[in-house]
Coordinates of C-alpha atoms and ligand atoms in Angstrom, one line a residue:
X1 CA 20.7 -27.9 -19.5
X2 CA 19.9 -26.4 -16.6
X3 CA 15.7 -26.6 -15.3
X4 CA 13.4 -23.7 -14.9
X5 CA 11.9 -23.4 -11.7
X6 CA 8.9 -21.7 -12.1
X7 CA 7.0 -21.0 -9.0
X8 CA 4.4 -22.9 -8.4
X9 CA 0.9 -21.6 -7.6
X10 CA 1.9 -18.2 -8.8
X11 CA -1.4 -16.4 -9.4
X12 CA -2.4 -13.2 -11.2
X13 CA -4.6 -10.3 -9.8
X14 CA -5.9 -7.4 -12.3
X15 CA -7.2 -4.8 -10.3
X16 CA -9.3 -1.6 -12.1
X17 CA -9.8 0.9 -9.2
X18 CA -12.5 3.2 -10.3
X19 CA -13.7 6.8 -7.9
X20 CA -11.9 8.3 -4.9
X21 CA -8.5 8.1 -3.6
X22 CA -9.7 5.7 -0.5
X23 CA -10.2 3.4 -3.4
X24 CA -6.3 3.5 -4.5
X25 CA -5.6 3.3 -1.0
X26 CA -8.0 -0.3 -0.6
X27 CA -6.4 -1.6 -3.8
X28 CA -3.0 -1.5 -2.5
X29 CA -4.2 -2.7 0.6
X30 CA -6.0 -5.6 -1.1
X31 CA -3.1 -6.3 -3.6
X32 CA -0.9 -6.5 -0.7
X33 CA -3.4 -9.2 0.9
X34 CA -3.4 -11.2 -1.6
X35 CA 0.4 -11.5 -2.3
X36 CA 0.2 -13.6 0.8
X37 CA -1.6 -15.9 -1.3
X38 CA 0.9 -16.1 -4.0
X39 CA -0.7 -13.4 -6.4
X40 CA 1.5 -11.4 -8.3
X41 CA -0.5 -7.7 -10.0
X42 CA -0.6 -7.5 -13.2
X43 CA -1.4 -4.2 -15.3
X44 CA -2.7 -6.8 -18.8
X45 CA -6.0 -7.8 -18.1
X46 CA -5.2 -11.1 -20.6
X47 CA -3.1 -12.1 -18.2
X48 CA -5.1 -12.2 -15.0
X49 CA -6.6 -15.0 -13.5
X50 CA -8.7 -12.7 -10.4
X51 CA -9.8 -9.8 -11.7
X52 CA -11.1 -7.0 -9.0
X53 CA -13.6 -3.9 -9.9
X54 CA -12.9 -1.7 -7.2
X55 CA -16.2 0.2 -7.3
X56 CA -17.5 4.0 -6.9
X57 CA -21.6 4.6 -6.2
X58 CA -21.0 7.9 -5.9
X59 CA -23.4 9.4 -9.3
X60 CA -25.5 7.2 -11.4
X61 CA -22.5 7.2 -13.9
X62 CA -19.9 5.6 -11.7
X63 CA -22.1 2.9 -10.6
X64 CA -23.1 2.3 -14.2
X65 CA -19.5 1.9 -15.6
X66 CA -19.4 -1.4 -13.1
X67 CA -22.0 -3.1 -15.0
X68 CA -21.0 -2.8 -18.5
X69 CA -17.7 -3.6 -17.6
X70 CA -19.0 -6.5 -15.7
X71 CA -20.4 -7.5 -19.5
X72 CA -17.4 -7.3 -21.2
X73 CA -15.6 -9.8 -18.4
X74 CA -18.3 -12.5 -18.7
X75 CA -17.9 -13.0 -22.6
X76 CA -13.6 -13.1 -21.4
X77 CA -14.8 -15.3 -18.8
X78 CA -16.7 -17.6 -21.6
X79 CA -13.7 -17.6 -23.8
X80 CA -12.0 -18.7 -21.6
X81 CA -13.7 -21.7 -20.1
X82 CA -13.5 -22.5 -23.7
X83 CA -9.7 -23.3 -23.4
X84 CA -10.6 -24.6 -19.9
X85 CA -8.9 -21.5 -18.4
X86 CA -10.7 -20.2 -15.2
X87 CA -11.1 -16.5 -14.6
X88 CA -12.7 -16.0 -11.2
X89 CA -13.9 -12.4 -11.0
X90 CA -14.6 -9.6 -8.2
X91 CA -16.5 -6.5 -6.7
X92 CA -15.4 -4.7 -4.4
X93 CA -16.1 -0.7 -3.4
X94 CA -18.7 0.9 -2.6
X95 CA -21.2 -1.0 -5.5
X96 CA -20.1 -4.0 -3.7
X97 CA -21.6 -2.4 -0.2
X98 CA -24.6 -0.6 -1.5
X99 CA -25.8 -3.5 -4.3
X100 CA -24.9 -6.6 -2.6
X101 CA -26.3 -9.7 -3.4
X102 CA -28.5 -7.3 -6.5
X103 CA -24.6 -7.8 -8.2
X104 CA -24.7 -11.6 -8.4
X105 CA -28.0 -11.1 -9.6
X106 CA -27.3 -8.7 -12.8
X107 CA -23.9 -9.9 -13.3
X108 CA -23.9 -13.9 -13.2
X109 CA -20.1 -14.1 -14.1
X110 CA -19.4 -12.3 -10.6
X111 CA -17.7 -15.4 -7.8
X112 CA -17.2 -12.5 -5.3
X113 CA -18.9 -9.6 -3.9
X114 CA -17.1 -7.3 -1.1
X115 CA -17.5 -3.9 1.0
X116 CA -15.0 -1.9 1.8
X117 CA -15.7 -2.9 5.9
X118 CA -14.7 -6.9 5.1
X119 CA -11.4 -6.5 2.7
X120 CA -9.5 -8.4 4.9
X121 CA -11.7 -11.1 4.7
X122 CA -10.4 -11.3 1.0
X123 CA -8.3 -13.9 0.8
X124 CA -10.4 -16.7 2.3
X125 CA -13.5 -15.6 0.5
X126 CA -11.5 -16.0 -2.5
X127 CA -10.4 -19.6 -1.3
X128 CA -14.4 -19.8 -0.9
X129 CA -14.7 -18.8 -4.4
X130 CA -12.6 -21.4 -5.8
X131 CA -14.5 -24.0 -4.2
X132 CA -18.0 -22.7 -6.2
X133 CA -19.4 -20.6 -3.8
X134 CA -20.7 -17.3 -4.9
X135 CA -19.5 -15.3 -1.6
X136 CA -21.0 -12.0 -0.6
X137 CA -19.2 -9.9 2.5
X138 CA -21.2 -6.9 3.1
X139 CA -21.0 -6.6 6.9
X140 CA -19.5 -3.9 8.7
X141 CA -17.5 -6.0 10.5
X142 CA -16.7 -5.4 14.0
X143 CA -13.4 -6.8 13.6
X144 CA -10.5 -3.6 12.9
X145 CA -10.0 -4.7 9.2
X146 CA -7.0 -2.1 9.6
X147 CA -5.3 -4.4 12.1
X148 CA -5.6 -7.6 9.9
X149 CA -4.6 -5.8 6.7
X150 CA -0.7 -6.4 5.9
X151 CA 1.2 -2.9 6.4
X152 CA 2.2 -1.5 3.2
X153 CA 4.8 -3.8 1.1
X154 CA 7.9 -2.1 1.2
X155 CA 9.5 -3.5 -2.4
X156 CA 5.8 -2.4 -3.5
X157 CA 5.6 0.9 -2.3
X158 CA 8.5 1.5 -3.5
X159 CA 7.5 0.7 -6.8
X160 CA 4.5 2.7 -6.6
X161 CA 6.7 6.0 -6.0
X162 CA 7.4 8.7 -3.9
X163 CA 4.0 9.6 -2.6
X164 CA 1.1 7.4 -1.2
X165 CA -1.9 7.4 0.5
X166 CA -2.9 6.9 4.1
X167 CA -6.4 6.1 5.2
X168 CA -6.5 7.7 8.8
X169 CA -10.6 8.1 9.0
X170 CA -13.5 6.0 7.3
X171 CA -17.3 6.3 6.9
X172 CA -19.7 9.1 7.5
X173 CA -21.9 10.5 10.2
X174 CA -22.8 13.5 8.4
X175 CA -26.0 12.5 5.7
X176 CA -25.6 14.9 3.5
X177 CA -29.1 14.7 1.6
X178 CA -27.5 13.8 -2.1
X179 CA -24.7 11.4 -0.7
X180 CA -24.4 8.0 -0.7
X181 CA -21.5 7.7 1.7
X182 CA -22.7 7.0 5.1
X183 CA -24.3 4.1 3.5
X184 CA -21.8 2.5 1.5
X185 CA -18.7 3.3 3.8
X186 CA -20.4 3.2 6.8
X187 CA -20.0 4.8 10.3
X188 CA -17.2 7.6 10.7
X189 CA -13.9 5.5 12.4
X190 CA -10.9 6.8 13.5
X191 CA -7.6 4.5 13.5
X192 CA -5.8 4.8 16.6
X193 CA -3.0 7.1 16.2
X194 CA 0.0 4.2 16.6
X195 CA -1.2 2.2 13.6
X196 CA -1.3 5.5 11.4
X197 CA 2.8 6.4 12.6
X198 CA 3.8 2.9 12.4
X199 CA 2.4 2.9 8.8
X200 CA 3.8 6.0 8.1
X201 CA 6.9 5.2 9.2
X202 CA 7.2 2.5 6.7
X203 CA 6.2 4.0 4.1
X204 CA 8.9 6.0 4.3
X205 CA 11.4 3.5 4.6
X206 CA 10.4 2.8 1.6
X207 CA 11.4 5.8 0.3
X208 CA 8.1 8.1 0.8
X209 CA 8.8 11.5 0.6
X210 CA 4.9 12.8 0.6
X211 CA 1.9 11.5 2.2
X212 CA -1.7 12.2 1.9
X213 CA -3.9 11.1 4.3
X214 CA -6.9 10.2 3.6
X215 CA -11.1 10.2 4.8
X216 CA -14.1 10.5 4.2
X217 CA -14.4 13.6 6.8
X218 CA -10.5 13.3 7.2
X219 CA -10.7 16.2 9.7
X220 CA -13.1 14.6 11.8
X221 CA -10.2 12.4 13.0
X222 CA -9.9 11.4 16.1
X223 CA -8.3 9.9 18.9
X224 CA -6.1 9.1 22.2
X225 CA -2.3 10.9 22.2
X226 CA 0.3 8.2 23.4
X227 CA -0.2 11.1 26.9
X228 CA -3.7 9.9 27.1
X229 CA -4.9 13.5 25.7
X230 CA -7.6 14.0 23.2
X231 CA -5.7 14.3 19.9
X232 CA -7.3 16.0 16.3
X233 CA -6.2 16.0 13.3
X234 CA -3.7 19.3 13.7
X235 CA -1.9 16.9 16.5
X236 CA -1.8 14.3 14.2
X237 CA 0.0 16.2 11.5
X238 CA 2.4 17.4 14.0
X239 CA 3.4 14.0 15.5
X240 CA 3.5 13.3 12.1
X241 CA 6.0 15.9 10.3
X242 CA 8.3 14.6 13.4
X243 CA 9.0 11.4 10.7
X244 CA 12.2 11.8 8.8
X245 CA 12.3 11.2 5.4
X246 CA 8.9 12.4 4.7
X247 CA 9.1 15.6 3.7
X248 CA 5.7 16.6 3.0
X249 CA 1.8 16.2 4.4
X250 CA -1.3 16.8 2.8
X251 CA -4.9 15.8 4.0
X252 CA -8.2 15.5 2.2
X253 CA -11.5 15.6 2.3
X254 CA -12.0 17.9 4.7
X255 CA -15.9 18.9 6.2
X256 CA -16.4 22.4 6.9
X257 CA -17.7 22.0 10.6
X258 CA -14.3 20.0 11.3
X259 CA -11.7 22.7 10.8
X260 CA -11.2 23.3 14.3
X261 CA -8.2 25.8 15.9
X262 CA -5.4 23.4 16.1
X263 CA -5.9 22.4 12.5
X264 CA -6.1 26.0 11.3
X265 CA -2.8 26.4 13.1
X266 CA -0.9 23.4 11.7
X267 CA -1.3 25.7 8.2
X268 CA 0.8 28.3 10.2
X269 CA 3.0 26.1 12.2
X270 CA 3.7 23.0 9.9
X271 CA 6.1 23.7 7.4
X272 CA 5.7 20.2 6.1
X273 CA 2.0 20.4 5.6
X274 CA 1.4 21.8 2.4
X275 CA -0.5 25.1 1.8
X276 CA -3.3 23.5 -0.3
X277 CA -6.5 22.8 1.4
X278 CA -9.5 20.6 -0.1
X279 CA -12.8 22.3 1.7
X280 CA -16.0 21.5 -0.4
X281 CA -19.1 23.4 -0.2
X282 CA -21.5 22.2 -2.7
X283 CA -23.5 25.1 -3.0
X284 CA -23.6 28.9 -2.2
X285 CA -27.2 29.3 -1.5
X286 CA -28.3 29.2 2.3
X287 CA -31.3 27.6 1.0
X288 CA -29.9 24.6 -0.6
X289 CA -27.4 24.1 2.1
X290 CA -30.1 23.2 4.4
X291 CA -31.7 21.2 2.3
X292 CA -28.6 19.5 1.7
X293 CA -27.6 19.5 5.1
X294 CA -24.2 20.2 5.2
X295 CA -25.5 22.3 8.3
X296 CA -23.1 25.6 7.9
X297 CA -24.0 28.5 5.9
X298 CA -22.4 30.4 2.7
X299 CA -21.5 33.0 5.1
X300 CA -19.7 30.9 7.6
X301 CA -18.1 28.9 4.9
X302 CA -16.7 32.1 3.8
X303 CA -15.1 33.3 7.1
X304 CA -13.7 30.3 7.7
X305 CA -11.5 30.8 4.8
X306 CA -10.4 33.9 5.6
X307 CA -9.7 32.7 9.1
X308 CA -7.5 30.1 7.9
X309 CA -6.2 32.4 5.1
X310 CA -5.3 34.7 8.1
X311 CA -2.9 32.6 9.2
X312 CA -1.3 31.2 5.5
X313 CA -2.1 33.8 3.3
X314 CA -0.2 31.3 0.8
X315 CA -3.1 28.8 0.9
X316 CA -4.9 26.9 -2.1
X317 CA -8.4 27.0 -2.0
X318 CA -9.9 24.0 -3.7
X319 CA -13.9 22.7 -3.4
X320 CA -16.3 20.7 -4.8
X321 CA -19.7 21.9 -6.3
X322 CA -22.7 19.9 -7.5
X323 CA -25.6 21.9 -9.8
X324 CA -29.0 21.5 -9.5
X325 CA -29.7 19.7 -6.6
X326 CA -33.5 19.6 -6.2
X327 CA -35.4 23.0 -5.8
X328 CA -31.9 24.7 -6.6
X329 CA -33.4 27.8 -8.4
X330 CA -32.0 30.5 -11.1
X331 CA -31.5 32.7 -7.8
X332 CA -29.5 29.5 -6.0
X333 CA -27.4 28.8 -8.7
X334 CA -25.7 33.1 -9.2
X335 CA -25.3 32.6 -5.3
X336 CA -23.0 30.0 -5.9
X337 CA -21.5 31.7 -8.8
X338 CA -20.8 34.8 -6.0
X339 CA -19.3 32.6 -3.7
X340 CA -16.9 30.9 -6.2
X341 CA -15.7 34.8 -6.5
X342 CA -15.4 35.4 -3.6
X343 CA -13.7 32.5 -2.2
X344 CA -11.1 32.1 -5.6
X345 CA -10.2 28.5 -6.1
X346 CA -7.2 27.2 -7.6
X347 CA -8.8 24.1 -8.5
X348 CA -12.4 22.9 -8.0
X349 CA -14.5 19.8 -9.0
X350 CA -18.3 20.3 -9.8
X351 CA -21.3 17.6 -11.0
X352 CA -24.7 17.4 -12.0
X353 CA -27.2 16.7 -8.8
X354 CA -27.6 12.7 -9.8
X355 CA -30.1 10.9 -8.0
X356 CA -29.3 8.2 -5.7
X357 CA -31.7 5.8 -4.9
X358 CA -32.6 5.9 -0.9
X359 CA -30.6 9.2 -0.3
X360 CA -33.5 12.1 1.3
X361 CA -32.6 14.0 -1.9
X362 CA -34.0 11.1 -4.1
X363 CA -37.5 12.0 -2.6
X364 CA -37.6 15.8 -2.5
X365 CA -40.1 18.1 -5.0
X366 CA -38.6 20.1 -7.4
X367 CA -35.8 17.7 -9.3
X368 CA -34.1 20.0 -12.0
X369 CA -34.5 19.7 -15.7
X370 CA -31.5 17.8 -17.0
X371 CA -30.5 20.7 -19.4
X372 CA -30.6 22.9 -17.1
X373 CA -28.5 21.2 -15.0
X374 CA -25.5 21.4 -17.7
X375 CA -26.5 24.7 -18.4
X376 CA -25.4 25.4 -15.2
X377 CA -22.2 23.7 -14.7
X378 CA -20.9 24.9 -18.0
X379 CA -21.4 28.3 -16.5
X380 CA -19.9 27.3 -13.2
X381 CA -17.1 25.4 -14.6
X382 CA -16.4 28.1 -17.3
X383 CA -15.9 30.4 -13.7
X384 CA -13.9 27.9 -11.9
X385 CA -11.2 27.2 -15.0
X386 CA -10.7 30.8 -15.5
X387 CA -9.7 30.8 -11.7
X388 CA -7.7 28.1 -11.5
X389 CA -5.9 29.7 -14.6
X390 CA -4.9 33.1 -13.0
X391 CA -3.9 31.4 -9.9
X392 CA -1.7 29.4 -12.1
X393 CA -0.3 32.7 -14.0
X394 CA 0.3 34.4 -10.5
X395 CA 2.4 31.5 -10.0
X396 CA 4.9 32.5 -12.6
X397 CA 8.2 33.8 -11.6
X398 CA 8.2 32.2 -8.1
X399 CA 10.2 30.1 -6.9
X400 CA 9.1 27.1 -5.1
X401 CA 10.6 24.2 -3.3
X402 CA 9.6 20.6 -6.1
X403 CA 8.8 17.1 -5.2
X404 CA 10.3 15.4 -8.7
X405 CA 7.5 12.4 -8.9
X406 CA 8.0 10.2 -12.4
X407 CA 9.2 10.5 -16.0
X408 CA 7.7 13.8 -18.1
X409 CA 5.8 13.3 -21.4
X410 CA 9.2 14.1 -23.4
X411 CA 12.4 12.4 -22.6
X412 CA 14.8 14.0 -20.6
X413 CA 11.2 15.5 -18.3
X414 CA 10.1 14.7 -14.9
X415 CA 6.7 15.7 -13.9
X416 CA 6.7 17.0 -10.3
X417 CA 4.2 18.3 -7.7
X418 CA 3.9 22.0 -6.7
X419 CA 3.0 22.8 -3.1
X420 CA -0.4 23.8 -4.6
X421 CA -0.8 20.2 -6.2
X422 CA -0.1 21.4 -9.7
X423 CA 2.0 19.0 -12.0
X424 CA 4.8 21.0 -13.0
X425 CA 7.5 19.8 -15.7
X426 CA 10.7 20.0 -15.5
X427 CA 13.9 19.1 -17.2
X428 CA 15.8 16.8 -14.9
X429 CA 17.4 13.5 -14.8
X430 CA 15.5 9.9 -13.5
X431 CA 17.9 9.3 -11.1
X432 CA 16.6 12.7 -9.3
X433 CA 12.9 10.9 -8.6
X434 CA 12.0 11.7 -4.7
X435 CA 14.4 14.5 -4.7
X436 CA 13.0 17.8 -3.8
X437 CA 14.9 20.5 -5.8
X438 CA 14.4 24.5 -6.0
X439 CA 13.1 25.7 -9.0
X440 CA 11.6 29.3 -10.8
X441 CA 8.0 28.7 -12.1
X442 CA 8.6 29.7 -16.0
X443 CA 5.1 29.4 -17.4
X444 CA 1.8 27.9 -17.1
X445 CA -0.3 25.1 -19.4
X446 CA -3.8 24.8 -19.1
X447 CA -3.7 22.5 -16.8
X448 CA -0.1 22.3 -15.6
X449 CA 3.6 24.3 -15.0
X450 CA 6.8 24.8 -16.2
X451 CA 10.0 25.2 -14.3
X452 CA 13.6 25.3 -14.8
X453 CA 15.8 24.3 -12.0
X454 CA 17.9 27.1 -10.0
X455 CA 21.0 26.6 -8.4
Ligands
LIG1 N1 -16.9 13.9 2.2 C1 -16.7 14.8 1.1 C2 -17.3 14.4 -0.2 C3 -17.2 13.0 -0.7 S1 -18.0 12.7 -2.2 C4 -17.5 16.1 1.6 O1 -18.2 16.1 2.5 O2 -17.4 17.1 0.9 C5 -17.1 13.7 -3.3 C6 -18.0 14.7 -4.0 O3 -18.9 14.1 -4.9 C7 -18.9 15.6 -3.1 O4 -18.2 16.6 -2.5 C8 -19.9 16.0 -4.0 O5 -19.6 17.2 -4.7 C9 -20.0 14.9 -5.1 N2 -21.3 14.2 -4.9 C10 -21.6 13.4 -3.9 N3 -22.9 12.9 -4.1 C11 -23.3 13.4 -5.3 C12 -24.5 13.2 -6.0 N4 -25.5 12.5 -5.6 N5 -24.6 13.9 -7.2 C13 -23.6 14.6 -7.7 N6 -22.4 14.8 -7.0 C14 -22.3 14.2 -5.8
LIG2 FE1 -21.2 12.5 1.8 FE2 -21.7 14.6 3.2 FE3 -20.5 12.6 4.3 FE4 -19.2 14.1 2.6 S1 -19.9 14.7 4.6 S2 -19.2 11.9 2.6 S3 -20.8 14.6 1.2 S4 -22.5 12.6 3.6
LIG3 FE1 -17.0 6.5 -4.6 FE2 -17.1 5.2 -2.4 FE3 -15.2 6.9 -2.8 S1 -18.8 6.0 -3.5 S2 -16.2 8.5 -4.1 S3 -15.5 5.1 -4.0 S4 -16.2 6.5 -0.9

């Protein structure tokens, strides 16, 4: 009979990513880590013996959801030290920066707490875990955690598909009033332009076709060109599209006062950059934009559309909104409502104002009633679906260029990407994932297309 060998200190790590895209991003990162350490991810909860909450503080809600869950692993936790099983568990994410040591407080089942600034400090503070130390790493470290992280696992990314994330800017200068940001993810970095090719590039090696990159104020990027020259985000993407293999760029979130020239004209220039542009606005009342300070106005907002419209009348508008921030009034609210007309978004996300404890916006007069509030975004988001549903229909009957991602609902189906970021389905074959193929947009779903295949 021949022996098993079964690896020895072969770990597993359950990861539950909850808010924004940088948070997919830091769990891969973070997985990849730890694989150093002889964990292995794992997708069944029963099986893990580290399990990470990758937090989101962004609305009450988000931060909420941490805690409950946090419940629910402490009687697994019990269970298990029944069967003298250990289950060592983790926060990480923006909680983990804004609530700190408060965490081991609430939540005595938590070993480790971690921001977003210290994630390659992971590993040992796990090592410090496992020796009984409740560890908490919330210092914005003035190491580069980007330059101790392990690049991107190539059998892994490949596993996790045809398109990834790229985090090219972190952390906030801009205090919005509402936002926790600044606070939680800290002052606005910039990697250095050779760590973001050289990651690109192996991404795709690994068979990337698409890349997003990603920040906080991802147009705010900046930094030295390998000829010493000032580079922006529009340089960026065109050093960028030079990669072969990857065959298409997209960028988000994007500030308003960021969208400089060379940017505008990468939508012109770029062929690989994807005519789809996340550019929130919150609000379309002059009034409420200063007291948010996002320091542009509805106006200017406005023209820089068109100015970048101008130059890819092809573009996909998309935004974010939040309703009844405090003092927004009856009058505030129908000037957003004019702006969403004006501008026409193809997709949009939009909230209720929620407080956040030591944001400005947490102490101004004038908080609005909580029905009022949904009121409010029913209204907006009734406006907002009914756009992104005739931008779907004028896409019938085109024909576009599709990125085939993964399997369809129905057999036989793969599920691709539009250049507008719309799923569209397809009927194609698996072995055609990470092909890009023409097709003729047949109809539209609420919330997706159809396409059949031409040529
Ligand atoms: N950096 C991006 C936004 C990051 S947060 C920008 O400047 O636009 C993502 C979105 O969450 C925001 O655009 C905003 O619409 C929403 N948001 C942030 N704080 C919020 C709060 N306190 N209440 C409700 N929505 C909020
Ligand atoms: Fe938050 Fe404003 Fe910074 Fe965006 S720009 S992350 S909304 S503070
Ligand atoms: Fe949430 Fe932090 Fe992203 S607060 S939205 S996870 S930056």
């Amino acid at each position: 009979m021949s022996e098993q060998v079964t690896p020895v200190n072969t770990r597993k790590v359950f990861v539950k990513t909850y808010g924004c895209q940088m948070n997919v991003y830091d769990s891969e990162r973070m997985t990849d880590a730890l694989s150093k350490d002889g964990y292995v991810a794992t997708d069944v909860l029963e099986d893990a013996d580290l399990v990470l909450l990758n937090t989101c503080h962004i609305r009450e809600k988000a931060a909420e959801k941490v805690y409950s869950e946090l419940g629910r692993l402490r009687e697994m936790k019990k269970d298990r030290a029944r069967d003298g099983r250990e289950l060592t568990i983790g926060v990480t994410g923006c909680v983990a920066q804004a609530e700190g040591k408060e965490i081991l407080r609430r939540a005595p089942a938590v070993d480790l707490v971690i921001g977003p600034q210290t994630y390659h400090r992971l590993p040992e503070a796990l090592r410090r875990a496992k020796g009984g130390e409740r560890v908490v790493e919330t210092d914005y470290a003035l190491e580069d955690k980007f330059e101790h992280l392990p690049a991107p696992d190539r059998a892994r990314t490949r596993a996790r598909g045809v398109t990834a994330f790229l985090t090219v800017q972190e952390g906030c200068d801009k205090f919005c009033t509402f936002c926790v940001v600044p606070y939680t993810r800290g002052a606005e970095v910039s990697r250095p332009v050779a760590q973001i090719v050289a990651e690109a590039e192996k991404l795709a090696e690994a068979g990337v076709r698409e890349v997003t990159l990603l920040g906080q104020n991802v147009n705010a990027w900046h930094g030295a060109g390998p000829d010493g020259a000032e580079w922006g985000l529009g340089d960026l993407l065109h050093r960028l599209s030079e990669i072969e293999g990857l065959a298409r760029l997209r960028y988000t979130t994007s500030h308003p006062r960021d969208m400089d020239e060379r940017l505008i004209a990468a939508h012109r220039d770029l062929p690989k950059l994807m005519p789809y542009l996340h550019l929130p606005v919150q609000s379309g009342s002059d009034r409420i934009l200063k007291a948010m300070n996002r320091r542009h106005t509805a106006a200017e907002y406005v023209a820089l559309i068109e100015r970048i419209r101008a130059v890819q009348p092809d573009l996909a508008i998309s935004g974010d909104f939040i309703v009844g921030f405090p003092g927004e009034t009856d009058e505030d609210f129908e000037a957003t409502m004019r702006l969403v007309e004006t501008v026409f978004y193809a997709q949009a996300f939009s909230f209720k104002y929620s407080i956040r404890p030591g944001t400005p916006g947490a102490e101004m007069d004038g908080h609005v009633a909580e029905e009022v509030k949904a009121e409010r975004l029913e209204r907006l988001q009734a406006l907002l679906f009914s756009q992104q549903r005739a931008f779907a229909a004028r896409c019938i009957g085109r024909e576009i260029d599709l990125l085939l991602e993964k399997p369809g609902r129905m057999p036989g189906q793969l599920v691709g990407r539009s250049p507008w970021l719309q799923p569209v389905n397809i009927d194609a074959k698996g072995s055609e994932i990470g092909d890009i193929i023409r097709v003729r947009i047949t109809d539209a779903g609420p919330n997706s297309l159809f396409a059949e295949a031409i040529g």
